[in-house]
Structures are given as structure tokens and as C-alpha cells.
Short mmCIF file of C-alpha atoms in Angstrom, two decimals:
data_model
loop_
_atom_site.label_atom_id
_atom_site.label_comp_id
_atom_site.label_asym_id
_atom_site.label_seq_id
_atom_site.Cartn_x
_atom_site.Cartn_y
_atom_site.Cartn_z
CA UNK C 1 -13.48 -93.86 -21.47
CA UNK C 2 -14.76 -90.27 -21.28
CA UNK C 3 -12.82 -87.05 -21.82
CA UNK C 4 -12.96 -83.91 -19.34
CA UNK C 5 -12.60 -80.81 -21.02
CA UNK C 6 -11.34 -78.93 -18.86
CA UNK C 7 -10.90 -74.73 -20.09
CA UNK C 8 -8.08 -72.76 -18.55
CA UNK C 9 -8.98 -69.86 -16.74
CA UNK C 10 -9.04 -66.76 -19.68
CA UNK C 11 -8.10 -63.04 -18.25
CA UNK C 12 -10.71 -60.56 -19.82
CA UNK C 13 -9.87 -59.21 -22.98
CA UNK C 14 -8.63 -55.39 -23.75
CA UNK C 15 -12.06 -54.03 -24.75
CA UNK C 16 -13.82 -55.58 -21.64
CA UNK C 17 -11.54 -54.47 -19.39
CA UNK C 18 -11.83 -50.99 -20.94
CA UNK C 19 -15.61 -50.75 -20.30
CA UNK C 20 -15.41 -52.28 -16.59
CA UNK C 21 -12.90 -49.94 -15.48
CA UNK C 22 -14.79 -46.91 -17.11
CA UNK C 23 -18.01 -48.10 -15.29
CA UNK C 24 -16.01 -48.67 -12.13
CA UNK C 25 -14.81 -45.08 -12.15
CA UNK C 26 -17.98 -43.59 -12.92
CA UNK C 27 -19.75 -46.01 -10.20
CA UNK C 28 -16.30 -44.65 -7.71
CA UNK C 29 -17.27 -40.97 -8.77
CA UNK C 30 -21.00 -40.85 -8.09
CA UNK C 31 -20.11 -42.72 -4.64
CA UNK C 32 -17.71 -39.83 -3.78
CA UNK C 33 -20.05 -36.48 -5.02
CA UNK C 34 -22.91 -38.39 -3.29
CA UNK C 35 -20.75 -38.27 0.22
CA UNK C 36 -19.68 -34.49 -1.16
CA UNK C 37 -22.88 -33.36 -1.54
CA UNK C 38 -24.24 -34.78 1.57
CA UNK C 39 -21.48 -33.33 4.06
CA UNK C 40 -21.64 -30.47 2.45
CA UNK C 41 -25.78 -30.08 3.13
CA UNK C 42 -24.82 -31.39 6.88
CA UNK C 43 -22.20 -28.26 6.82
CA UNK C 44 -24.69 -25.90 5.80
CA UNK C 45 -27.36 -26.64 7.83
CA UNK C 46 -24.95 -26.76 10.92
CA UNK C 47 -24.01 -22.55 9.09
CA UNK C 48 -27.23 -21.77 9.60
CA UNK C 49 -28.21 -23.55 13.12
CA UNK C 50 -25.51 -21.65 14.46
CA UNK C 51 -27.56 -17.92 13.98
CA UNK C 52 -27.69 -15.19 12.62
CA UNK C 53 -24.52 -12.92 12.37
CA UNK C 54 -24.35 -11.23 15.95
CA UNK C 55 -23.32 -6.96 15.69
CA UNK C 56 -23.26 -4.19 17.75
CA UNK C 57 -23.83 -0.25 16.18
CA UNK C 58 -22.77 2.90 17.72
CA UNK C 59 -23.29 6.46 15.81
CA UNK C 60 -21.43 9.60 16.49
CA UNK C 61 -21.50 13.15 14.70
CA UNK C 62 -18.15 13.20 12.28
CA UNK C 63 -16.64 15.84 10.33
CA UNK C 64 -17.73 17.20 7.03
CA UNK C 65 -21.52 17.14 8.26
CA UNK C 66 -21.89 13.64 8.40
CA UNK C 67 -23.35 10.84 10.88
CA UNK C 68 -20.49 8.39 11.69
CA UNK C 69 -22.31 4.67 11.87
CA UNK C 70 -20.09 2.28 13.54
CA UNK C 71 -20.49 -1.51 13.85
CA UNK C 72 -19.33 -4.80 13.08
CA UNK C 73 -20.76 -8.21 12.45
CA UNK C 74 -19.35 -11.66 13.44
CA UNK C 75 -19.64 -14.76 11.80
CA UNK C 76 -19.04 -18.10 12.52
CA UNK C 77 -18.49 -21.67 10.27
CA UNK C 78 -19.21 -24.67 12.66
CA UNK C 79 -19.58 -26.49 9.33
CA UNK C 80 -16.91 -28.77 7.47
CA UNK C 81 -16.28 -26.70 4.92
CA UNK C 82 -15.06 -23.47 4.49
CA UNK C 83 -16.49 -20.10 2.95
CA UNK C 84 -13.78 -18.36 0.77
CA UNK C 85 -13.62 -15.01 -0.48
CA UNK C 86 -16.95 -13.49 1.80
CA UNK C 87 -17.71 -10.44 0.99
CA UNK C 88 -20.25 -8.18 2.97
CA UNK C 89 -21.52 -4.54 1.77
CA UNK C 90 -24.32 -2.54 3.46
CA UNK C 91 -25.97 0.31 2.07
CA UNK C 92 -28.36 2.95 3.60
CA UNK C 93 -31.09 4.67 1.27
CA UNK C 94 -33.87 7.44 2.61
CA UNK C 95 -37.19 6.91 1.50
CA UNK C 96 -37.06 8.18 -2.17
CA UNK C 97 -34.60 6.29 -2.68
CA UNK C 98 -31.45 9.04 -2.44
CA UNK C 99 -28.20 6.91 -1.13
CA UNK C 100 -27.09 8.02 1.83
CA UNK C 101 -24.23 5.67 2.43
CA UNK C 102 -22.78 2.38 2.12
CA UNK C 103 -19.90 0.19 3.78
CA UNK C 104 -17.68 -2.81 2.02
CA UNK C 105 -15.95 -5.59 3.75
CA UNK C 106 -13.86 -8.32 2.54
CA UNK C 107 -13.23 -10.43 0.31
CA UNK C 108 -12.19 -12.57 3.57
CA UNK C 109 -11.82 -16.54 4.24
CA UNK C 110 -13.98 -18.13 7.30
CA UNK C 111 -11.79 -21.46 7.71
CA UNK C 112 -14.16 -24.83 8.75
CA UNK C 113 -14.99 -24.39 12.72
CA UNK C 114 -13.33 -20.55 12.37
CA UNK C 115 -15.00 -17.40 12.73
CA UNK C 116 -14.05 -13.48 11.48
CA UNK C 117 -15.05 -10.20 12.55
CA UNK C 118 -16.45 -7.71 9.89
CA UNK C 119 -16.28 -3.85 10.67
CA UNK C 120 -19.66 -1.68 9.36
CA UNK C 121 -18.72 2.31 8.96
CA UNK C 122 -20.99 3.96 7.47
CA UNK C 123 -20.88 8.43 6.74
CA UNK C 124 -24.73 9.46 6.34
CA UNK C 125 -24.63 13.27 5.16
CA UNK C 126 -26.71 15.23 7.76
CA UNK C 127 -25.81 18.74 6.10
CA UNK C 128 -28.37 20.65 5.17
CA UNK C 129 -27.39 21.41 1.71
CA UNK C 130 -27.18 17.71 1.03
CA UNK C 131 -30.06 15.31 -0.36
CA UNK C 132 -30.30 13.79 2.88
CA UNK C 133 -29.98 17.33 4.96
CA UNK C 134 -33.69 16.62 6.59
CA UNK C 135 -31.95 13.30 8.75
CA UNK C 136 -31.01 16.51 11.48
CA UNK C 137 -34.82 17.31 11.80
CA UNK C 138 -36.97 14.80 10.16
CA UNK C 139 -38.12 11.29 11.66
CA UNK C 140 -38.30 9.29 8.44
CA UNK C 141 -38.17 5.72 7.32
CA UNK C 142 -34.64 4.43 5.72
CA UNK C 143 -33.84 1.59 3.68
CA UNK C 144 -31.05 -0.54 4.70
CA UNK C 145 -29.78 -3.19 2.09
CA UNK C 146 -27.41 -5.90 2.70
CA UNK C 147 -25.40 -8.24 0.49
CA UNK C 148 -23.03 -11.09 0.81
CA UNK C 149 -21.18 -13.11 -1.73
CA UNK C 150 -18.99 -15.93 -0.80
CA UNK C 151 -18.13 -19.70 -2.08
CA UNK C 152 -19.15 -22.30 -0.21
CA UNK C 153 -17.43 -25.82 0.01
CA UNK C 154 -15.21 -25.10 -3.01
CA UNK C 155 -18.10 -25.01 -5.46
CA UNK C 156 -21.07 -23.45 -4.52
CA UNK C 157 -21.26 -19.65 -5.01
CA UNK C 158 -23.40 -18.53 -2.78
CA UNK C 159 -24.91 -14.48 -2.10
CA UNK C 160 -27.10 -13.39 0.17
CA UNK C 161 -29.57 -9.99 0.05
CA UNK C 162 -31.78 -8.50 2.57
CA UNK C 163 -33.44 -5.85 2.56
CA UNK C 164 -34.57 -3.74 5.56
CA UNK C 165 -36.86 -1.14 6.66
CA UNK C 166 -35.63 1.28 9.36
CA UNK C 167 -36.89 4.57 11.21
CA UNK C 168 -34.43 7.21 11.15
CA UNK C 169 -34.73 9.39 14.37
CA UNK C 170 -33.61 13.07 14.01
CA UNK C 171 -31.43 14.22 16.68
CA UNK C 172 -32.58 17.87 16.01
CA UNK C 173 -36.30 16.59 14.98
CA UNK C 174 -38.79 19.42 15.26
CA UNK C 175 -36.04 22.04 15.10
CA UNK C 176 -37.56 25.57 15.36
CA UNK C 177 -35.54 28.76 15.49
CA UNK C 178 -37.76 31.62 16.18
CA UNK C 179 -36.91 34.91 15.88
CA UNK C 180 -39.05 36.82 18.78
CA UNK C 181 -39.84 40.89 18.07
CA UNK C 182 -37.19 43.35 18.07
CA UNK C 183 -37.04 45.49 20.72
CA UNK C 184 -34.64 48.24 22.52
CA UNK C 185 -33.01 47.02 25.70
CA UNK C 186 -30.50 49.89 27.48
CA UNK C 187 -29.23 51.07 24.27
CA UNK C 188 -29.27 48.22 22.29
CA UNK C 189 -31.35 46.80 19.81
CA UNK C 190 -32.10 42.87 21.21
CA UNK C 191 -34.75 39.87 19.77
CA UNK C 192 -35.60 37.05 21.50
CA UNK C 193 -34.47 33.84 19.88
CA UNK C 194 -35.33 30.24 20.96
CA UNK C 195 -34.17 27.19 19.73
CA UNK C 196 -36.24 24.24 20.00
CA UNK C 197 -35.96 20.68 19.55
CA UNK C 198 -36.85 16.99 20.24
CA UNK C 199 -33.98 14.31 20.14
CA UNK C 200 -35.43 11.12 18.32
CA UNK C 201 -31.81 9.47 17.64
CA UNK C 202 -29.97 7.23 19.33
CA UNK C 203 -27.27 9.42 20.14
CA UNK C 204 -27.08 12.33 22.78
CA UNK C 205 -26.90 16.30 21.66
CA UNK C 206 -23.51 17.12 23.92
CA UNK C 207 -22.06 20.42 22.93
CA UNK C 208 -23.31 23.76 21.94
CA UNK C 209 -25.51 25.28 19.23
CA UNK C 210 -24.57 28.51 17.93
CA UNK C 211 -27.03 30.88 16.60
CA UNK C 212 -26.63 33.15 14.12
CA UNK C 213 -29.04 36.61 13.20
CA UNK C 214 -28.79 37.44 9.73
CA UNK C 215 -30.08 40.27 7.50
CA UNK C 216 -31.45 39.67 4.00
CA UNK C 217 -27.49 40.30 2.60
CA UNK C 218 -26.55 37.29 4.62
CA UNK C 219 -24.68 39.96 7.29
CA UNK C 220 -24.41 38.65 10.46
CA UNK C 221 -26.05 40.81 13.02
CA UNK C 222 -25.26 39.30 16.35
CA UNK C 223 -25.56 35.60 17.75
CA UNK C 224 -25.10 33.66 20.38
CA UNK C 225 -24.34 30.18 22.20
CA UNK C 226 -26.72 27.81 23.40
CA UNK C 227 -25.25 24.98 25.36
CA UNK C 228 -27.23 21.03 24.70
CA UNK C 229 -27.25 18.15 26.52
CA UNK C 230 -29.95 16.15 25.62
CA UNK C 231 -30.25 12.32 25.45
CA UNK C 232 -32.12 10.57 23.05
CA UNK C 233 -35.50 11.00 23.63
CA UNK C 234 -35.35 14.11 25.12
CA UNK C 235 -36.40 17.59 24.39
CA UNK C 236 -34.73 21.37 24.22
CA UNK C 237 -36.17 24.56 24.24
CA UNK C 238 -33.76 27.73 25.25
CA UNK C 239 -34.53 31.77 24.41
CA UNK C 240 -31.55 33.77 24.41
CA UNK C 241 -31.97 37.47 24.05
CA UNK C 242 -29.76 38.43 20.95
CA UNK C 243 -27.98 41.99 20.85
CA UNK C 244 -27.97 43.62 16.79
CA UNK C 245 -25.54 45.62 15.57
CA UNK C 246 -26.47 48.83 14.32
CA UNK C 247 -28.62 49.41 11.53
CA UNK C 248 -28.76 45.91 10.79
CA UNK C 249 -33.10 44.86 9.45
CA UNK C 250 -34.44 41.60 9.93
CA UNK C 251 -36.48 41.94 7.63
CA UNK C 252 -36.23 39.17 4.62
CA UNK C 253 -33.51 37.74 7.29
CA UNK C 254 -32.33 34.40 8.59
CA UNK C 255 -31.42 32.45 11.71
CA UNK C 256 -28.77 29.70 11.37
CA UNK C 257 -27.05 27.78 13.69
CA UNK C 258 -24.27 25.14 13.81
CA UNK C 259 -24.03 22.25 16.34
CA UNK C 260 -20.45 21.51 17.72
CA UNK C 261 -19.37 18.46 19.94
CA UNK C 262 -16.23 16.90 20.04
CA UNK C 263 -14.75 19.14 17.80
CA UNK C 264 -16.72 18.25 14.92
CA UNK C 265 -19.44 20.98 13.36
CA UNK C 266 -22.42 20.48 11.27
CA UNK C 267 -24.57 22.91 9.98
CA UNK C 268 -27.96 23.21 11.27
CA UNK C 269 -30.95 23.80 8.83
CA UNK C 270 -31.86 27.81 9.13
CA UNK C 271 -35.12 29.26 9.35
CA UNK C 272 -36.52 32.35 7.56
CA UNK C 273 -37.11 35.19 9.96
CA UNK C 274 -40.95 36.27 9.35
CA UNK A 1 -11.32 -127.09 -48.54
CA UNK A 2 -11.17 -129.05 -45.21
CA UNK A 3 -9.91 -128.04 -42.00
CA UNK A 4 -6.71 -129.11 -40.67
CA UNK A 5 -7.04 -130.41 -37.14
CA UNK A 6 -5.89 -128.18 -34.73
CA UNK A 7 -5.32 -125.04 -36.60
CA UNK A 8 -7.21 -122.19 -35.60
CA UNK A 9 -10.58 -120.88 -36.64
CA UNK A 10 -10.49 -118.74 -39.21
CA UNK A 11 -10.79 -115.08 -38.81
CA UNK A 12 -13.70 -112.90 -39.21
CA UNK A 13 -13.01 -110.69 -42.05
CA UNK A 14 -11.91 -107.40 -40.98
CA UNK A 15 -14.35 -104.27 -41.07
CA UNK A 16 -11.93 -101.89 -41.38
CA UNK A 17 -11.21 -98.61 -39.34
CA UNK A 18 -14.00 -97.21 -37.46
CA UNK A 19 -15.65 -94.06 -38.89
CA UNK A 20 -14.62 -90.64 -37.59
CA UNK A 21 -17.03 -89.30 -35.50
CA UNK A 22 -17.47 -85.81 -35.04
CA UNK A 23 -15.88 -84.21 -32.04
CA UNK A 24 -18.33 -83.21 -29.03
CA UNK A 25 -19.26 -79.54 -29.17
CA UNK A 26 -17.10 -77.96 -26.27
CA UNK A 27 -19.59 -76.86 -23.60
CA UNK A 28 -19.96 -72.95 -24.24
CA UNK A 29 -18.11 -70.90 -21.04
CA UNK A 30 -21.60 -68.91 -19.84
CA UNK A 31 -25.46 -69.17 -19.02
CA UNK A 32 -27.56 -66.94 -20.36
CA UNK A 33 -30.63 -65.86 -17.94
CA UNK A 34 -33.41 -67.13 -19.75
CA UNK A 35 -35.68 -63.98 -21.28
CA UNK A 36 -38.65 -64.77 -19.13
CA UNK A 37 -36.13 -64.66 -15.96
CA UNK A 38 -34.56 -61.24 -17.21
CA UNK A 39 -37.93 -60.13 -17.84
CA UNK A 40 -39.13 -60.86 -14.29
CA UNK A 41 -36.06 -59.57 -12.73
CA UNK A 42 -35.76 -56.38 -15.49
CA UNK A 43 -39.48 -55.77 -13.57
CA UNK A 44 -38.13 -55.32 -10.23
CA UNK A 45 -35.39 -53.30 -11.83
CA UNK A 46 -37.64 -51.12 -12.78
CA UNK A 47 -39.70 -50.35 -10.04
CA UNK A 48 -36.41 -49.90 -8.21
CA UNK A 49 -34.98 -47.74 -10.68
CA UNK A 50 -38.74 -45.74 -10.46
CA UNK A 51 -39.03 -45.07 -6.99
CA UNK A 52 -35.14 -44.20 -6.76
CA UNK A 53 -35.51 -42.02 -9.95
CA UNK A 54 -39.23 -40.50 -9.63
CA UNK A 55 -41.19 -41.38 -6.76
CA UNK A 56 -38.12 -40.03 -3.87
CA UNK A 57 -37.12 -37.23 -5.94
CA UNK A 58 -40.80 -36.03 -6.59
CA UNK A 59 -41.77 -36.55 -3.07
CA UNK A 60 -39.04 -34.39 -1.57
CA UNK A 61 -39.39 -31.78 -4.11
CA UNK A 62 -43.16 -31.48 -3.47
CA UNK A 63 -42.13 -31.35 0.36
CA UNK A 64 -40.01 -28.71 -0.64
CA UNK A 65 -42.97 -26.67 -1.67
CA UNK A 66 -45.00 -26.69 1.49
CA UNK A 67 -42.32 -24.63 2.58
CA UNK A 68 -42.74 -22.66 -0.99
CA UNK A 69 -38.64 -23.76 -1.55
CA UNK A 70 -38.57 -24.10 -5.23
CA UNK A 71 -36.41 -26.02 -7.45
CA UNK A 72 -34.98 -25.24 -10.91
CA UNK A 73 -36.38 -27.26 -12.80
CA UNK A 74 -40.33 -28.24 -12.69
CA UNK A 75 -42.00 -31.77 -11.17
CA UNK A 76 -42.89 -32.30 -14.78
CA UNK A 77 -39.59 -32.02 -16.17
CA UNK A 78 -38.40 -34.83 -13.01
CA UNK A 79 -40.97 -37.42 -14.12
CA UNK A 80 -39.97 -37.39 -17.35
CA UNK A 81 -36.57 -37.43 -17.51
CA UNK A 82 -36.72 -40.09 -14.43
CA UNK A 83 -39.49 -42.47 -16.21
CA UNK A 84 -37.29 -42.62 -19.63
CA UNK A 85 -34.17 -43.42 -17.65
CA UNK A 86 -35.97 -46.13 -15.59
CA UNK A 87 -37.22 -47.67 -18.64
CA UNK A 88 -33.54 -47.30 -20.37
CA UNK A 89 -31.71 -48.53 -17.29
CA UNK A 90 -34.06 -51.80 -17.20
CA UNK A 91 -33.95 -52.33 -20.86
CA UNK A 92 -30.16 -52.14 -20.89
CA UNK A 93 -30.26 -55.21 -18.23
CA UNK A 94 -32.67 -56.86 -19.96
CA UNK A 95 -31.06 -57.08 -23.25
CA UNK A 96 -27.00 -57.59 -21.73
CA UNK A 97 -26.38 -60.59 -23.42
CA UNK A 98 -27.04 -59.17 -26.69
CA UNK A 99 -25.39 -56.61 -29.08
CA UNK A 100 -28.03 -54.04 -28.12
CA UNK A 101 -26.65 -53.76 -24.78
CA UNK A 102 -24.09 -51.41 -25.72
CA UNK A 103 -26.28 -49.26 -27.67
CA UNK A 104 -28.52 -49.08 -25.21
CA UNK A 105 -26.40 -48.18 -22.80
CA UNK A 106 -25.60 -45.15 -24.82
CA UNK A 107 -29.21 -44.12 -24.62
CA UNK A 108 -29.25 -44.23 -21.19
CA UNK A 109 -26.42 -42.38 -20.61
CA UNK A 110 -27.17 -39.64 -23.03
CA UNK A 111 -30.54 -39.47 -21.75
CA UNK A 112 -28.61 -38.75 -18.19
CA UNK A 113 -26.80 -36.30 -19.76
CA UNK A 114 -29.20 -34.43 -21.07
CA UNK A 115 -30.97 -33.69 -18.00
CA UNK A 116 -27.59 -32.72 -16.83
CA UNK A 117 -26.81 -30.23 -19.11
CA UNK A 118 -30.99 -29.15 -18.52
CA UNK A 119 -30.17 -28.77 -14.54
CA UNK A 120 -26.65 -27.07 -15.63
CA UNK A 121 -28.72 -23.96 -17.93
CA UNK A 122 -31.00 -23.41 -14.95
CA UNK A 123 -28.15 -24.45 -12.28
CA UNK A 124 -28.75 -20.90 -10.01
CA UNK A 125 -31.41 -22.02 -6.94
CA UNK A 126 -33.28 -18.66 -5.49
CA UNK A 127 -34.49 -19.11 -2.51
CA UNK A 128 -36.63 -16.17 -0.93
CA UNK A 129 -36.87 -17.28 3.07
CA UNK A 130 -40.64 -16.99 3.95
CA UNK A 131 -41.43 -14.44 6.08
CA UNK A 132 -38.49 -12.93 6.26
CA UNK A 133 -36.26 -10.02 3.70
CA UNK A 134 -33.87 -12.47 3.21
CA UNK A 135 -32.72 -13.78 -0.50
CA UNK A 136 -30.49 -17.02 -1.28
CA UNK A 137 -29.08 -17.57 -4.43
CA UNK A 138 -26.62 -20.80 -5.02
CA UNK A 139 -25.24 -21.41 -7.60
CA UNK A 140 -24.34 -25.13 -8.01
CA UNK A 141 -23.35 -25.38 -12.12
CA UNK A 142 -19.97 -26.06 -11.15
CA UNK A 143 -21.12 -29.20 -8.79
CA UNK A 144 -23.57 -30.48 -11.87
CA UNK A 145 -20.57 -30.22 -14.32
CA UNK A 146 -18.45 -32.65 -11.68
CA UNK A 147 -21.69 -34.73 -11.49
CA UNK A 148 -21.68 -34.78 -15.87
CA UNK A 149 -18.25 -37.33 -15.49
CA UNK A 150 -20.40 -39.95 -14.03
CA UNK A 151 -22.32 -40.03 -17.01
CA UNK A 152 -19.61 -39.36 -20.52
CA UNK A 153 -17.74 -42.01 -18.68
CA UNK A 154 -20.84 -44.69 -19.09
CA UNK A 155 -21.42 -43.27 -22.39
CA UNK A 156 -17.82 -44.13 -23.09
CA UNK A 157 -17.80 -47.53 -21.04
CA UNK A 158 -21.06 -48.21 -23.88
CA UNK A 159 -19.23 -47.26 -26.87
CA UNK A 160 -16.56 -49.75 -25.84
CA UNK A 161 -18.97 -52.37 -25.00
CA UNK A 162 -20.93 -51.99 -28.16
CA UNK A 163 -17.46 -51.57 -30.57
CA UNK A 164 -16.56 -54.89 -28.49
CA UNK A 165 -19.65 -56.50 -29.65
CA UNK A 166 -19.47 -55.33 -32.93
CA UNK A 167 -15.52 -56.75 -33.99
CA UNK A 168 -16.10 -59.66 -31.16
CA UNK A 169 -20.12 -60.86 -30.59
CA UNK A 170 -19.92 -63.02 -27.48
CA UNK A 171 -16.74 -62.05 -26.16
CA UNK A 172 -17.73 -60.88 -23.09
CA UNK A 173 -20.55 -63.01 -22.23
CA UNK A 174 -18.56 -65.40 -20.55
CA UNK A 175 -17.20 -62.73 -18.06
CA UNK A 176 -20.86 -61.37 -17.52
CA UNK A 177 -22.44 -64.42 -17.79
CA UNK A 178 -19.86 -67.17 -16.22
CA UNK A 179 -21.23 -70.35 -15.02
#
């Protein structure tokens, strides 16, 4: 007669159990960062399928001699995931590297699918006191430099830089004001002045120039108003026959000038009377 | 002495109790894969573990730099750390039903770790889109340091198994080994 040994079924003991359900878990984890890591790829390539941010800029004169750039810039998130805390900020240098101006936006949340509007405004100095007086009447290439910072899909800090090379177009470029001889009209002593100019911006000269005659003392000796409209790409040249006051030389002298339109006044470069 | 008619024949003497015989050997719980088997299988492991570890990664990262997209850390630097953890990986399945499997295990999952922590100090990717101004940076340390669990909790999972082995030697063959 034989005997069956027969073993009953044994649970695991502690220490195995231990090690299987640590390997489990790290076998669970790598499963679920794998999927992470893929949607999240699959979310950022749909981000950038979608396009570049679309914008749209305007430019105006504005108070306190400066160049008003408006804009805004839109961005969308088709992808899964969202983009938390985006921040945008745009600044404008001239060629030597003298800041001109700059614009912040955000910290701001783009939800998954969602989308959110960024407004640019940007003061350039035009006056011509300032480092960047020669934008009025000087064509020259800008800098414009771009950066965004914003987490994507929880963990992945992202920012973004560009950096882009611009042509600035004066809107008084090739300003001349020229002081013509003085001469004796019915009494009075007169010159001939003309202002001159070429409008290279993107935005039209509406209003009126003022011109002022001054002596070497910085005494005003007469002036008068020359009215502008002239779209971009358009030129100006006007002679207006100033009346002097009495006793008042030229000599070692000035012409300046102011634009006004819209209420706002900036100060025109002047020129040396010769 | 004569016999009596009818009475019975005598008896064979006795022989006494039978010896004890030693009790069959109970018939141990697992089956060990031969070492030639493991061997042959361990080789399929590895070229597995090789093309999963080196060959793919290499491959997309050189495809990466037709398009001159970079990567933190160098092809050189992939190889390595990917041929070493192929050749741990195998060697851990090739020795499981002895006390070097927990040990080895710890290898393997230090070795992970440490190109872990080598992706984490370089964990910023730049990426300067050709032909165009435009920068990237990304910073993924926070997505390696999830990624680091995976591997302390093997390294753990092999300190068990090996402290298991130690205090109990063929515990746990039966379970990874039943018949």
C-alpha cells in the first residue's frame, strides 16, 4: 500500500509578500508615468500643431512724448493638459542696445481645450531729449525680445525666448527745418521756414506742427502752424513765411517745433539756424 | 521427540519486528529551471532587455539629431548605463533561485538609479528651433524625481528578498518556482 503525500496549500510568507507588493507598485508606477508621459507628448504636440500665437498691433502718439504700442496675443491649449501660471513679457531695444520699452502679462492659467487673450502695451520714448529721441526722424533697426514662462502638465516648467529683428520707421524721418534768409516784408522783418519730412511709420501724421524761431538766448521770435496729414509712406514739405519781433538775431539761433494730434504733444527734434 | 498425530506443525521461529525504515524524503514543493535552460532563456533576456534599453533609445536620440534636437545627456553616457543594466537585469533572472538574487537585484536597481539622479543634474532640455529665433527650455527634474520611485522601491523589494534569503534560504522558491 502506498502513501500520497499530499501538502496543503501554504499562503506566502511576510517577507515574500513584502517584496511582491513593492515590485508590484513599482511595476503599477512605471505603467502609469509611461501613459503620463506619453499623453502629455500627444498634448504638446497637439500645443504646437495648433500655431503660433495669433496678434494684432496698432501704435498711436501718447502723452509724455511717447509712442503708444498696442496689441494683444491669443493663445490656445487643444492639448490635455493645462498650462498654469503663463507668463508673457515683451521688450523693445534700439540698435545699441538702449531699452526703449517693455510690456508684462500674466501669470494666467490656459485650462485643457481653453484659450486666453494677452494685452501688449508698450510706451517707446520718441522725445528728443531721450536715448531713443532719433525714433521721430531716424529709420533704424530695433530689437524685439520675447519671453514666456509657464508649467506644463503639472510638472514641466517650460519658457520660451525669441528674439527679433525689426525696422523702426520714423514718422518724421528726414525731418528738416530750414530757416530761409531774413528779409523785410511791409514793415516787418519775415524768413522763410519749411518743414520737411517723409513718414516711414505705420501710423499717419494728423494734426499740426508748430514752429518755433528762436534767438541764441532761447527767445522766441515768432512762429507759426503748419497743419499734417500724411499717411505712412508719405511725404511733407510746407514754407511758411515767419514774421520776427523786433530786434530779435538769428544768428547762433534755433528752430523747434512740436507735433500735436489728439491732444497729445511731443517735441520735435530742432535744428540749428546756420 | 515424536510428533503427536494430528497436532499442528510446528511454528517457524519468529524473526522479530521488521526494521524501521527510513521515511521517504517528502518531494520538495518547486522546480528549479535547470542552469543551461536559464542560461538560454537569460540570453533572450538580454537581447530584449538590449534593444529595449540601448538599441531604441540610441536610435531615436540619433534621429533626434538630424533635426540637431539634443538631449541632456550624451549617446555615450545611454550605452553605458543601458548595457550594464541589460547585463544586471539578465543576471538577476539568471541567478533567482539563489541567494544572489536579492543582491543582485540591488545592483540593478542602484545602477537605475544612478542614471536617474545623472538625467536629474542635467534635467533642463534646450532646444534652439532650427531656423527660426525661437528658444525652448523644459525643465523635466520634477518628472525624473516621480520616475526615481520606480526604482528605491525595487531596491527596497531586493533588500527584502535578499534579508528573506538570508534568515530563510529557500523560502520563496516554492512561490517562484511552484511545480
Amino acid at each position: 500500500m502506498s502513501a500520497y503525500v499530499t501538502r496543503a496549500h501554504r499562503s506566502p510568507p511576510g517577507l515574500y509578500r513584502t517584496a511582491r507588493l513593492l515590485r508590484r507598485l513599482s511595476t503599477v508606477i512605471v505603467v502609469l508615468l509611461l501613459l503620463y508621459v506619453g499623453t502629455a507628448i500627444y498634448s504638446a504636440a497637439r500645443v504646437v500643431e495648433s500655431g503660433s500665437p495669433s496678434g494684432s498691433y496698432s501704435a498711436e502718439f501718447a502723452p509724455n512724448n511717447t509712442v503708444e504700442v498696442l496689441g494683444s496675443l491669443a493663445f490656445s491649449n487643444p492639448g490635455l493638459y493645462p498650462i498654469q501660471g503663463f507668463q508673457v513679457a515683451l521688450q523693445v531695444l534700439n540698435s545699441t542696445g538702449v531699452f526703449l520699452g517693455e510690456s508684462r502679462d500674466g501669470p494666467a492659467d490656459l485650462p485643457a481645450g481653453g484659450s486666453a487673450l494677452f494685452p501688449i502695451v508698450i510706451y517707446v520714448p520718441v522725445a528728443a531729449n531721450s536715448p531713443a529721441g532719433s525714433l521721430l526722424v531716424s529709420d533704424q533697426p530695433i530689437t524685439v525680445a520675447a519671453w514666456g514662462n509657464a508649467t506644463y502638465a503639472y510638472l514641466f516648467p517650460i519658457s520660451v525666448h525669441f528674439t527679433e529683428n525689426e525696422t523702426w520707421g520714423a514718422p518724421f524721418a528726414e525731418l528738416r527745418l530750414s530757416a530761409g534768409s531774413v528779409s523785410n516784408s511791409s514793415g516787418s522783418t519775415v524768413v522763410p521756414v519749411t518743414v520737411s519730412f517723409a513718414n516711414h511709420a505705420t501710423i499717419s501724421d494728423d494734426g499740426t506742427v508748430a514752429v518755433t524761431v528762436q534767438d541764441a538766448n532761447g527767445i522766441a521770435c515768432g512762429g507759426a502752424t503748419y497743419p499734417v496729414a500724411v499717411s505712412p509712406g508719405a511725404s511733407y514739405s510746407q514754407t511758411e513765411t515767419i514774421t520776427l519781433t523786433e530786434g530779435c538775431p538769428l544768428a547762433g539761433g534755433s528752430v523747434d517745433a512740436t507735433y500735436s494730434t489728439g491732444g497729445v504733444t511731443v517735441v520735435l527734434p530742432p535744428e540749428a539756424i546756420r | 521427540m515424536s510428533a503427536t498425530p494430528g497436532a499442528a506443525f510446528p511454528l517457524p521461529p519468529s524473526p522479530g519486528p521488521a526494521p524501521a525504515l527510513p521515511p521517504p524524503p517528502l518531494p520538495v514543493p518547486y522546480r528549479i529551471p535547470s542552469l543551461g535552460y536559464r542560461l538560454t532563456i537569460g540570453s533572450f533576456r538580454f537581447l530584449l532587455w538590449v534593444i529595449a534599453l540601448v538599441i531604441v533609445p540610441v536610435a531615436v536620440l540619433g534621429y533626434l539629431q538630424k533635426f540637431s534636437l539634443g538631449f541632456p545627456i550624451s549617446i555615450e553616457t545611454e550605452v553605458v548605463y543601458g548595457l550594464v543594466l541589460s547585463a544586471l537585469l539578465t543576471a538577476r533572472y539568471v541567478v533567482k533561485p539563489t541567494r544572489a538574487y536579492g543582491p543582485v537585484g540591488i545592483a540593478a536597481a542602484a545602477v537605475t538609479i544612478a542614471f536617474f539622479v545623472t538625467l536629474l543634474l542635467q534635467a533642463t532640455y534646450h532646444l534652439n528651433v532650427p531656423q527660426t529665433p525661437l528658444a525652448i527650455s523644459v525643465v523635466f527634474a520634477r518628472f525624473v524625481e516621480l520616475l526615481l520611485i520606480v526604482p528605491s522601491l525595487s531596491l527596497l523589494a531586493a533588500l527584502v528578498t535578499t534579508i528573506e534569503d538570508l534568515r530563510f534560504p529557500t523560502e520563496r522558491l516554492e512561490f517562484d518556482f511552484p511545480l
